[in-house]
Coordinates of C-alpha atoms in Angstrom, one line a residue:
X28 CA -51.4 111.7 140.5
X29 CA -52.3 113.4 137.2
X30 CA -53.8 111.5 134.3
X31 CA -54.7 112.6 130.9
X32 CA -58.4 112.6 130.1
X33 CA -59.4 110.0 127.6
X34 CA -62.4 108.2 126.3
X35 CA -60.5 105.0 127.2
X36 CA -61.2 105.7 130.9
X37 CA -64.8 104.6 130.4
X38 CA -63.7 101.3 128.9
X39 CA -61.3 100.0 131.6
X40 CA -59.5 100.9 134.9
X41 CA -56.0 102.3 134.5
X42 CA -54.3 99.0 135.7
X43 CA -56.0 97.0 133.0
X44 CA -55.2 99.6 130.4
X45 CA -51.6 99.5 131.6
X46 CA -51.4 95.7 131.4
X47 CA -52.6 95.8 127.8
X48 CA -50.4 98.7 126.9
X49 CA -47.3 96.6 127.9
X50 CA -48.2 94.3 125.1
X51 CA -48.4 97.3 122.7
X52 CA -52.2 97.5 122.4
X53 CA -54.7 100.3 122.9
X54 CA -57.8 99.6 125.0
X55 CA -60.6 99.3 122.5
X56 CA -63.1 96.9 124.1
X57 CA -65.2 97.7 127.2
X58 CA -64.1 95.6 130.2
X59 CA -67.5 94.2 131.3
X60 CA -66.5 90.8 132.6
X61 CA -65.5 90.0 136.3
X62 CA -63.5 86.9 137.0
X63 CA -66.7 85.0 137.8
X64 CA -68.3 86.1 134.6
X65 CA -65.1 85.1 132.7
X66 CA -65.3 81.7 134.3
X67 CA -69.0 81.5 133.7
X68 CA -68.5 82.3 130.0
X69 CA -66.0 79.4 129.6
X70 CA -68.2 77.0 131.6
X71 CA -71.2 78.0 129.4
X72 CA -69.1 77.4 126.2
X73 CA -68.0 74.0 127.6
X74 CA -71.8 73.4 128.2
X75 CA -70.9 70.1 129.8
X76 CA -74.0 68.1 129.6
X77 CA -75.1 69.1 126.0
X78 CA -71.4 68.7 125.0
X79 CA -71.4 65.2 126.3
X80 CA -74.7 64.4 124.6
X81 CA -73.3 65.8 121.3
X82 CA -70.0 63.9 121.4
X83 CA -71.0 60.7 123.2
X84 CA -70.9 59.0 119.9
X85 CA -67.1 59.1 120.0
X86 CA -66.9 57.3 123.4
X87 CA -69.6 54.6 122.9
X88 CA -67.6 52.3 120.5
X89 CA -65.1 51.7 123.3
X90 CA -67.8 50.8 125.8
X91 CA -68.1 51.9 129.4
X92 CA -64.3 51.7 129.8
X93 CA -63.9 54.3 127.1
X94 CA -66.6 56.4 128.5
X95 CA -65.5 56.5 132.1
X96 CA -61.8 55.9 132.1
X97 CA -61.3 57.6 128.7
X98 CA -62.8 60.7 130.2
X99 CA -60.8 60.4 133.4
X100 CA -57.4 60.1 131.7
X101 CA -58.0 62.6 128.9
X102 CA -59.4 65.2 131.3
X103 CA -56.2 65.0 133.5
X104 CA -54.1 65.8 130.5
X105 CA -56.5 68.5 129.4
X106 CA -56.3 70.1 132.8
X107 CA -52.5 70.2 132.6
X108 CA -52.9 72.0 129.3
X109 CA -55.2 74.5 131.0
X110 CA -52.6 75.1 133.7
X111 CA -49.9 75.7 131.0
X112 CA -52.2 78.2 129.3
X113 CA -53.1 79.9 132.6
X114 CA -49.4 80.6 133.1
X115 CA -49.2 82.4 129.8
X116 CA -52.6 84.1 130.2
X117 CA -51.7 85.6 133.5
X118 CA -48.4 86.9 132.2
X119 CA -49.7 88.3 128.9
X120 CA -53.5 88.7 128.8
X121 CA -54.6 89.7 125.3
X122 CA -57.5 88.6 123.1
X123 CA -55.1 87.2 120.4
X124 CA -53.0 85.5 123.1
X125 CA -52.2 82.3 121.3
X126 CA -50.5 83.8 118.2
X127 CA -49.2 86.8 120.3
X128 CA -47.4 84.4 122.6
X129 CA -46.1 82.3 119.7
X130 CA -44.6 85.4 118.1
X131 CA -43.1 86.7 121.3
X132 CA -41.4 83.4 122.4
X133 CA -40.4 82.0 119.0
X134 CA -36.9 82.3 117.5
X135 CA -36.6 85.3 115.2
X136 CA -36.5 83.2 112.0
X137 CA -39.7 81.4 113.0
X138 CA -41.8 83.9 114.9
X139 CA -43.7 85.4 111.9
X140 CA -44.6 82.2 110.0
X141 CA -45.5 80.4 113.2
X142 CA -47.7 83.2 114.5
X143 CA -49.4 83.5 111.1
X144 CA -50.1 79.7 111.2
X145 CA -51.4 79.8 114.7
X146 CA -53.7 82.7 114.0
X147 CA -55.3 80.9 111.1
X148 CA -55.5 77.6 112.9
X149 CA -57.1 79.2 115.9
X150 CA -59.6 81.1 113.6
X151 CA -60.6 77.8 112.0
X152 CA -60.8 76.3 115.4
X153 CA -63.3 78.8 116.9
X154 CA -65.4 78.7 113.7
X155 CA -65.3 74.9 113.8
X156 CA -66.4 75.1 117.5
X157 CA -69.4 77.2 116.5
X158 CA -70.2 74.7 113.7
X159 CA -70.0 71.6 115.9
X160 CA -72.0 73.3 118.7
X161 CA -74.8 74.4 116.5
X162 CA -74.8 71.1 114.5
X163 CA -75.2 69.3 117.8
X164 CA -78.2 71.6 118.6
X165 CA -79.7 70.7 115.2
X166 CA -79.5 67.0 116.0
X167 CA -81.0 67.5 119.5
X168 CA -83.8 69.6 118.1
X169 CA -84.7 67.1 115.5
X170 CA -84.5 64.1 117.9
X171 CA -87.1 66.0 120.0
X172 CA -89.3 66.4 116.9
X173 CA -88.8 62.7 116.1
X174 CA -89.9 61.6 119.5
X175 CA -92.9 64.0 119.5
X176 CA -94.4 62.9 116.2
X177 CA -93.6 59.2 116.6
X178 CA -91.2 56.8 114.9
X179 CA -91.8 56.3 111.2
X180 CA -93.6 59.6 110.8
X181 CA -90.6 61.9 110.6
X182 CA -87.2 61.2 109.1
X183 CA -84.9 64.2 108.9
X184 CA -82.6 64.5 105.9
X185 CA -79.2 66.1 105.8
X186 CA -80.8 69.1 104.3
X187 CA -83.3 69.4 107.2
X188 CA -80.4 69.2 109.7
X189 CA -78.5 72.0 107.8
X190 CA -81.7 74.2 107.7
X191 CA -82.0 74.0 111.5
X192 CA -78.3 74.7 111.8
X193 CA -78.7 77.8 109.6
X194 CA -81.5 79.1 111.8
X195 CA -79.5 78.5 114.9
X196 CA -76.4 80.4 113.6
X197 CA -78.5 83.4 112.5
X198 CA -80.3 83.7 115.9
X199 CA -77.0 83.5 117.7
X200 CA -75.5 86.4 115.6
X201 CA -78.7 88.4 116.1
X202 CA -78.7 88.0 119.9
X203 CA -75.0 88.7 120.3
X204 CA -75.5 91.9 118.3
X205 CA -78.4 93.3 120.3
X206 CA -77.7 91.9 123.8
X207 CA -74.0 92.8 124.0
X208 CA -74.4 95.1 126.9
X209 CA -75.9 92.4 129.2
X210 CA -73.9 89.4 127.7
X211 CA -71.5 89.4 130.7
X212 CA -74.3 89.2 133.2
X213 CA -76.1 86.5 131.2
X214 CA -73.1 84.2 131.5
X215 CA -73.6 83.7 135.2
X216 CA -77.2 82.7 134.5
X217 CA -76.1 80.3 131.8
X218 CA -73.6 78.7 134.2
X219 CA -76.2 78.2 136.9
X220 CA -78.6 76.7 134.4
X221 CA -75.9 74.3 133.3
X222 CA -75.2 73.2 136.8
X223 CA -78.9 72.6 137.6
X224 CA -79.2 70.6 134.4
X225 CA -76.2 68.4 135.4
X226 CA -77.7 67.9 138.9
X227 CA -81.1 67.0 137.4
X228 CA -79.5 64.4 135.1
X229 CA -77.4 62.8 137.9
X230 CA -80.6 62.4 139.9
X231 CA -83.3 61.3 137.5
X232 CA -81.5 59.0 135.0
X233 CA -80.7 56.3 137.6
X234 CA -84.1 56.7 139.2
X235 CA -86.0 56.5 135.9
X236 CA -84.1 53.3 134.8
X237 CA -85.8 50.2 136.2
X238 CA -82.6 48.2 136.0
X239 CA -79.2 49.8 136.5
X240 CA -75.9 48.4 135.4
X241 CA -73.4 47.1 138.0
X242 CA -69.9 48.3 138.8
X243 CA -68.3 45.6 136.7
X244 CA -70.1 46.8 133.6
X245 CA -69.6 50.5 134.4
X246 CA -65.8 50.4 135.2
X247 CA -64.5 47.2 133.5
X248 CA -66.6 46.5 130.4
X249 CA -64.9 47.3 127.2
X250 CA -66.0 47.1 123.6
X251 CA -64.5 47.5 120.2
X252 CA -67.2 48.6 117.7
X253 CA -64.8 50.1 115.1
X254 CA -62.4 48.7 112.6
X255 CA -59.4 49.9 114.7
X256 CA -57.4 47.8 117.1
X257 CA -58.9 48.0 120.7
X258 CA -56.3 50.4 122.0
X259 CA -57.0 53.0 119.2
X260 CA -60.7 52.6 119.8
X261 CA -60.0 53.5 123.4
X262 CA -57.9 56.5 122.3
X263 CA -60.7 57.7 120.0
X264 CA -63.0 57.7 123.0
X265 CA -60.9 60.6 124.3
X266 CA -62.4 62.8 121.7
X267 CA -65.5 63.1 123.8
X268 CA -63.8 64.8 126.8
X269 CA -61.3 66.6 124.7
X270 CA -64.1 68.3 122.7
X271 CA -66.4 68.7 125.6
X272 CA -64.0 70.5 128.0
X273 CA -62.0 72.5 125.4
X274 CA -63.9 75.7 125.9
X275 CA -61.7 77.0 128.6
X276 CA -59.6 78.8 125.9
X277 CA -62.4 81.4 125.6
X278 CA -61.0 83.1 128.7
X279 CA -57.9 84.0 126.6
X280 CA -60.1 85.6 123.9
X281 CA -62.0 87.6 126.5
X282 CA -58.8 89.0 128.1
X283 CA -59.3 92.5 126.8
X284 CA -62.9 92.6 128.2
X285 CA -61.9 91.1 131.6
X286 CA -61.5 93.3 134.7
X287 CA -58.1 92.6 136.4
X288 CA -57.3 90.3 133.5
X289 CA -53.9 89.0 134.8
X290 CA -55.8 87.3 137.7
X291 CA -59.2 86.7 136.1
X292 CA -58.0 84.9 133.0
X293 CA -56.0 82.1 134.6
X294 CA -58.6 81.7 137.3
X295 CA -61.3 81.3 134.6
X296 CA -59.2 78.9 132.6
X297 CA -58.4 76.5 135.4
X298 CA -61.7 76.7 137.3
X299 CA -63.9 76.1 134.2
X300 CA -61.7 73.2 133.1
X301 CA -61.3 71.6 136.5
X302 CA -65.0 71.8 137.4
X303 CA -66.1 70.5 134.0
X304 CA -63.6 67.6 134.1
X305 CA -64.8 66.4 137.6
X306 CA -68.5 66.8 136.9
X307 CA -68.1 65.2 133.5
X308 CA -66.5 62.1 135.1
X309 CA -69.5 61.8 137.4
X310 CA -72.0 62.3 134.5
X311 CA -70.2 59.6 132.5
X312 CA -70.5 57.1 135.4
X313 CA -74.2 57.9 135.7
X314 CA -74.8 57.4 131.9
X315 CA -72.9 54.1 132.0
X316 CA -75.0 53.0 134.9
X317 CA -78.3 54.0 133.3
X318 CA -77.9 53.0 129.6
X319 CA -78.7 49.7 127.9
X320 CA -76.0 47.1 127.6
X321 CA -76.7 46.9 123.8
X322 CA -74.3 49.7 122.8
X323 CA -74.8 49.1 119.1
X324 CA -78.5 50.0 119.5
X325 CA -77.4 53.4 120.9
X326 CA -74.9 54.1 118.1
X327 CA -77.5 53.2 115.4
X328 CA -80.6 54.7 117.1
X329 CA -83.2 56.0 114.7
X330 CA -83.3 59.2 116.8
X331 CA -79.9 60.1 115.5
X332 CA -78.8 61.0 119.0
X333 CA -77.5 58.3 121.4
X334 CA -78.2 60.4 124.5
X335 CA -81.7 60.9 123.4
X336 CA -82.1 57.2 123.2
X337 CA -80.7 56.7 126.7
X338 CA -83.2 59.3 128.0
X339 CA -86.0 57.6 126.2
X340 CA -85.1 54.2 127.6
X341 CA -84.8 55.5 131.1
X342 CA -87.5 58.2 131.3
X343 CA -90.1 57.3 128.7
X344 CA -91.3 59.5 125.9
X345 CA -92.5 62.4 127.9
X346 CA -89.5 62.4 130.2
X347 CA -87.1 62.1 127.3
X348 CA -88.7 65.0 125.4
X349 CA -88.6 67.2 128.6
X350 CA -84.9 66.3 129.2
X351 CA -83.8 66.8 125.6
X352 CA -85.7 70.1 125.4
X353 CA -83.7 71.4 128.4
X354 CA -80.5 70.1 126.7
X355 CA -81.3 71.8 123.5
X356 CA -81.8 75.1 125.3
X357 CA -78.5 74.7 127.0
X358 CA -76.8 73.8 123.7
X359 CA -78.2 77.0 122.1
X360 CA -76.9 79.1 125.0
X361 CA -73.6 77.4 124.6
X362 CA -73.4 78.4 120.9
X363 CA -74.2 82.0 121.9
X364 CA -71.1 82.0 124.2
X365 CA -68.9 80.3 121.6
X366 CA -69.8 83.1 119.1
X367 CA -68.9 85.8 121.7
X368 CA -65.5 84.4 122.3
X369 CA -64.8 83.4 118.7
X370 CA -65.6 86.8 117.3
X371 CA -63.0 88.3 119.7
X372 CA -60.3 86.0 118.5
X373 CA -61.1 86.8 114.8
X374 CA -61.2 90.5 115.6
X375 CA -57.8 90.4 117.4
X376 CA -56.2 88.6 114.3
X377 CA -57.8 91.2 112.0
X378 CA -56.5 94.0 114.2
X379 CA -53.0 92.7 113.4
X380 CA -53.8 92.8 109.7
X381 CA -53.5 89.0 109.0
X382 CA -57.0 88.0 107.9
X383 CA -58.5 88.9 104.5
X384 CA -60.4 92.2 104.7
X385 CA -58.7 92.9 108.0
X386 CA -59.4 96.7 107.8
X387 CA -63.1 96.0 107.5
X388 CA -63.2 93.3 110.3
X389 CA -61.1 95.2 112.8
X390 CA -63.6 98.0 113.3
X391 CA -65.2 98.3 116.7
X392 CA -68.9 99.1 116.8
X393 CA -69.7 101.7 119.5
X394 CA -73.5 101.8 118.9
X395 CA -74.0 98.2 120.2
X396 CA -71.6 98.5 123.1
X397 CA -68.0 98.5 121.9
X398 CA -68.1 95.1 120.3
X399 CA -66.5 93.6 117.1
X400 CA -69.8 93.5 115.3
X401 CA -68.3 92.7 111.9
X402 CA -66.4 89.6 113.1
X403 CA -69.6 88.4 114.9
X404 CA -71.3 88.2 111.5
X405 CA -68.1 87.2 109.7
X406 CA -67.7 84.2 111.9
X407 CA -71.3 83.3 111.5
X408 CA -71.1 83.4 107.6
X409 CA -67.9 81.3 107.7
X410 CA -69.7 78.8 110.0
X411 CA -72.6 78.6 107.5
X412 CA -70.2 77.8 104.7
X413 CA -68.2 75.2 106.7
X414 CA -71.5 73.6 107.9
X415 CA -72.2 72.6 104.3
X416 CA -70.1 69.5 105.2
X417 CA -73.3 68.1 106.9
X418 CA -74.9 67.8 103.5
X419 CA -72.4 65.1 102.4
X420 CA -73.0 62.4 105.0
X421 CA -73.2 62.1 108.8
X422 CA -69.5 61.0 109.0
X423 CA -68.5 64.1 107.1
X424 CA -70.5 66.2 109.5
X425 CA -68.7 64.7 112.5
X426 CA -65.5 66.3 111.1
X427 CA -67.0 69.6 112.4
X428 CA -66.2 68.3 115.9
X429 CA -62.7 66.9 115.2
X430 CA -61.5 69.8 113.0
X431 CA -62.2 72.1 115.9
X432 CA -60.1 69.9 118.1
X433 CA -57.2 69.6 115.7
X434 CA -57.2 73.3 114.8
X435 CA -57.3 74.6 118.4
X436 CA -54.8 72.0 119.7
X437 CA -52.2 73.1 117.1
X438 CA -52.9 76.7 118.2
X439 CA -52.5 75.7 121.9
X440 CA -49.4 73.6 121.2
X441 CA -47.3 76.3 119.4
X442 CA -47.1 79.0 122.1
X443 CA -46.4 76.4 124.9
X444 CA -43.8 74.7 122.7
X445 CA -42.2 78.0 121.8
X446 CA -42.0 79.1 125.4
X447 CA -40.3 75.7 126.3
X448 CA -37.8 75.7 123.4
X449 CA -37.0 79.3 122.8
X450 CA -38.6 81.5 125.4
X451 CA -37.7 80.4 128.9
X452 CA -35.5 83.5 129.5
X453 CA -38.1 85.8 128.0
X454 CA -41.0 84.6 130.2
X455 CA -42.0 87.1 132.9
X456 CA -44.6 85.5 135.3
X457 CA -47.9 87.1 136.1
X458 CA -49.8 86.9 139.4
X459 CA -50.5 83.2 138.7
X460 CA -47.4 81.1 138.1
X461 CA -46.7 77.4 138.7
X462 CA -43.0 78.0 139.5
X463 CA -40.7 75.0 139.1
X464 CA -43.6 72.9 137.8
X465 CA -44.2 75.2 134.9
X466 CA -41.8 73.7 132.4
X467 CA -42.7 70.0 133.2
X468 CA -46.4 70.8 132.9
X469 CA -45.7 72.5 129.5
X470 CA -43.7 69.6 128.2
X471 CA -46.4 67.0 129.1
X472 CA -49.0 69.3 127.5
X473 CA -47.1 69.5 124.3
X474 CA -46.9 65.7 123.9
X475 CA -50.6 65.4 124.7
X476 CA -51.6 68.1 122.2
X477 CA -49.6 66.5 119.4
X478 CA -51.2 63.1 120.2
X479 CA -54.7 64.6 120.2
X480 CA -54.1 66.3 116.8
X481 CA -53.2 62.9 115.3
X482 CA -56.2 61.2 117.0
X483 CA -58.6 63.9 115.7
X484 CA -57.5 63.1 112.1
X485 CA -58.4 59.4 112.3
X486 CA -61.6 58.1 110.6
X487 CA -64.0 57.1 113.4
X488 CA -65.0 53.7 111.9
X489 CA -61.6 52.3 111.0
X490 CA -58.7 52.5 108.5
X491 CA -60.8 51.5 105.5
X492 CA -62.6 54.6 104.3
X493 CA -65.1 55.6 101.7
X494 CA -66.2 59.2 100.8
X495 CA -69.1 58.7 103.2
X496 CA -66.9 57.5 106.1
X497 CA -63.9 59.7 105.5
X498 CA -62.8 62.1 108.3
X499 CA -62.5 65.3 106.4
X500 CA -60.6 67.0 109.2
X501 CA -57.3 66.0 107.6
X502 CA -58.4 67.6 104.3
X503 CA -59.8 70.8 105.8
X504 CA -57.0 71.4 108.3
X505 CA -54.4 70.4 105.8
X506 CA -55.7 72.9 103.3
X507 CA -55.9 75.7 105.9
X508 CA -52.5 75.0 107.5
X509 CA -50.8 74.5 104.1
X510 CA -52.7 77.4 102.6
X511 CA -51.7 79.7 105.5
X512 CA -48.0 78.8 105.1
X513 CA -48.2 79.1 101.3
X514 CA -49.9 82.5 101.6
X515 CA -47.3 83.6 104.1
X516 CA -44.2 82.6 102.1
X517 CA -45.6 83.8 98.7
X518 CA -47.0 87.1 99.9
X519 CA -47.6 87.8 103.6
X520 CA -43.9 87.6 104.6
X521 CA -43.5 90.9 102.8
X522 CA -45.9 92.7 105.2
X523 CA -46.8 90.5 108.1
X524 CA -44.4 91.3 111.0
X525 CA -46.5 89.9 113.8
X526 CA -48.9 91.7 116.2
X527 CA -49.2 95.4 115.4
X528 CA -48.6 98.1 117.9
X529 CA -51.8 100.0 118.3
X530 CA -50.9 102.0 121.4
X531 CA -51.5 105.7 121.0
X532 CA -49.6 107.6 123.8
X533 CA -51.8 110.7 123.3
X534 CA -55.0 108.8 123.9
X535 CA -54.0 105.8 125.9
X536 CA -55.7 106.6 129.2
X537 CA -52.5 105.9 131.1
X538 CA -51.2 108.0 134.0
X539 CA -47.9 109.8 133.6
X540 CA -46.2 107.4 135.9
X541 CA -47.5 104.4 133.9
X542 CA -46.3 105.9 130.7
X543 CA -42.8 106.1 132.2
X544 CA -43.1 102.5 133.3
X545 CA -44.3 101.4 129.9
X546 CA -41.0 102.6 128.3
X547 CA -39.1 100.3 130.7
X548 CA -41.5 97.3 131.1
X549 CA -43.2 96.9 127.7
X550 CA -42.7 93.4 126.3
X551 CA -42.6 94.8 122.7
X552 CA -40.9 97.9 121.2
X553 CA -43.7 100.6 121.3
X554 CA -41.6 103.5 120.1

């Protein structure tokens, strides 16, 4: 079978080029990631134990019931979302999947504005994810310093936290730039390191603690250490698993770098989410077993990091420093993977001309291994700006966590909703498909995502807010969502028509037979 010589052949196998061509896109990124490396990347982004350590503050006010059962319930709903996303990712694997799917399934009158909104919301979400990950690293690093020099000797300011955050962001961007050719292989190493860290924690925390809590405390003891009614305090505890396990979306953004993407992407989404949900439930039980019963002392610890205090109580100063050092390394590696995936989403949105300076950011750098180098650094600079929230107050800094949840969950909600309401007849299943369960799973996912968006907007301490306790998520997300729609209706509606066709038949790397099939099977008009 004859094929036309093309430089695209060195980037991907013909079947992968064909799958992307059906969506109207030229293969521009090198497909380095196997399905195991895709899954490993998502698992590394989830970074289960450092994620739990960073977001445990959301679960503690509800007590062990919020920690254990809040995790269990929220992770079930989150897994259903991952299944709904896997259906779409298998059928239409592209780096800009969320807004591409929204545009494809939505009614003609709504497809352009909704896709525009989803693209901006997802961009904010991935940048917010990078911010919250690296802010969590800064707190971990400084808690280690605090334990090392002794209480009363070192008291980090908001400015100190931000400085560590800046250094972390810059080192991530530098490593992603120069290590792009081995980044796929590194993800497997990162995943193994995370699994070993989880196993170590499950073993040594209960052993180190002289007195462990009984089953009644772990599974039945509830608290309400906020100004909200008890039920809302319990719902707010869901933010811990929702934020911790949400990294499975990265598989979508790596679709155009995945080998056999229609199979690898859904497998990566569900396996990373399912494994993290189960292991997280086990870890939460272990933490509840090993921590002090004085939960207020954990929330208000001078270390600034509740999990660091738990380790200190259980393992002593040397054991806690050792444990938190391992966690900090894992958190740093997690941020590295977040930047890899986030830069791909921003590149895909730039490729379709929707972001400011899209022509500049859509360029692919061949010198460093066919990567979107400009969006790597663009996302990093945006994260540095957004991270300035940490200079206001700790409560404002926690908005870095919840704004990522709210932004991404809106971006996840829209394509699933559009498929249920407008796109049932347009959906063509890929190799992975849940069949008759597909629509019920999608409907449940939509309700959960809407609920989690509202929950992410609530102030953590109660309905009475001050500038210091305000949850700035509602302000930032409201500005981005409202600004995106205003920008669209005032200007972008004149030129934004959705995802752009970049397929070049003369240099596509397709076989002649595939080119004939494209004309019949393409999901978009590529003429």
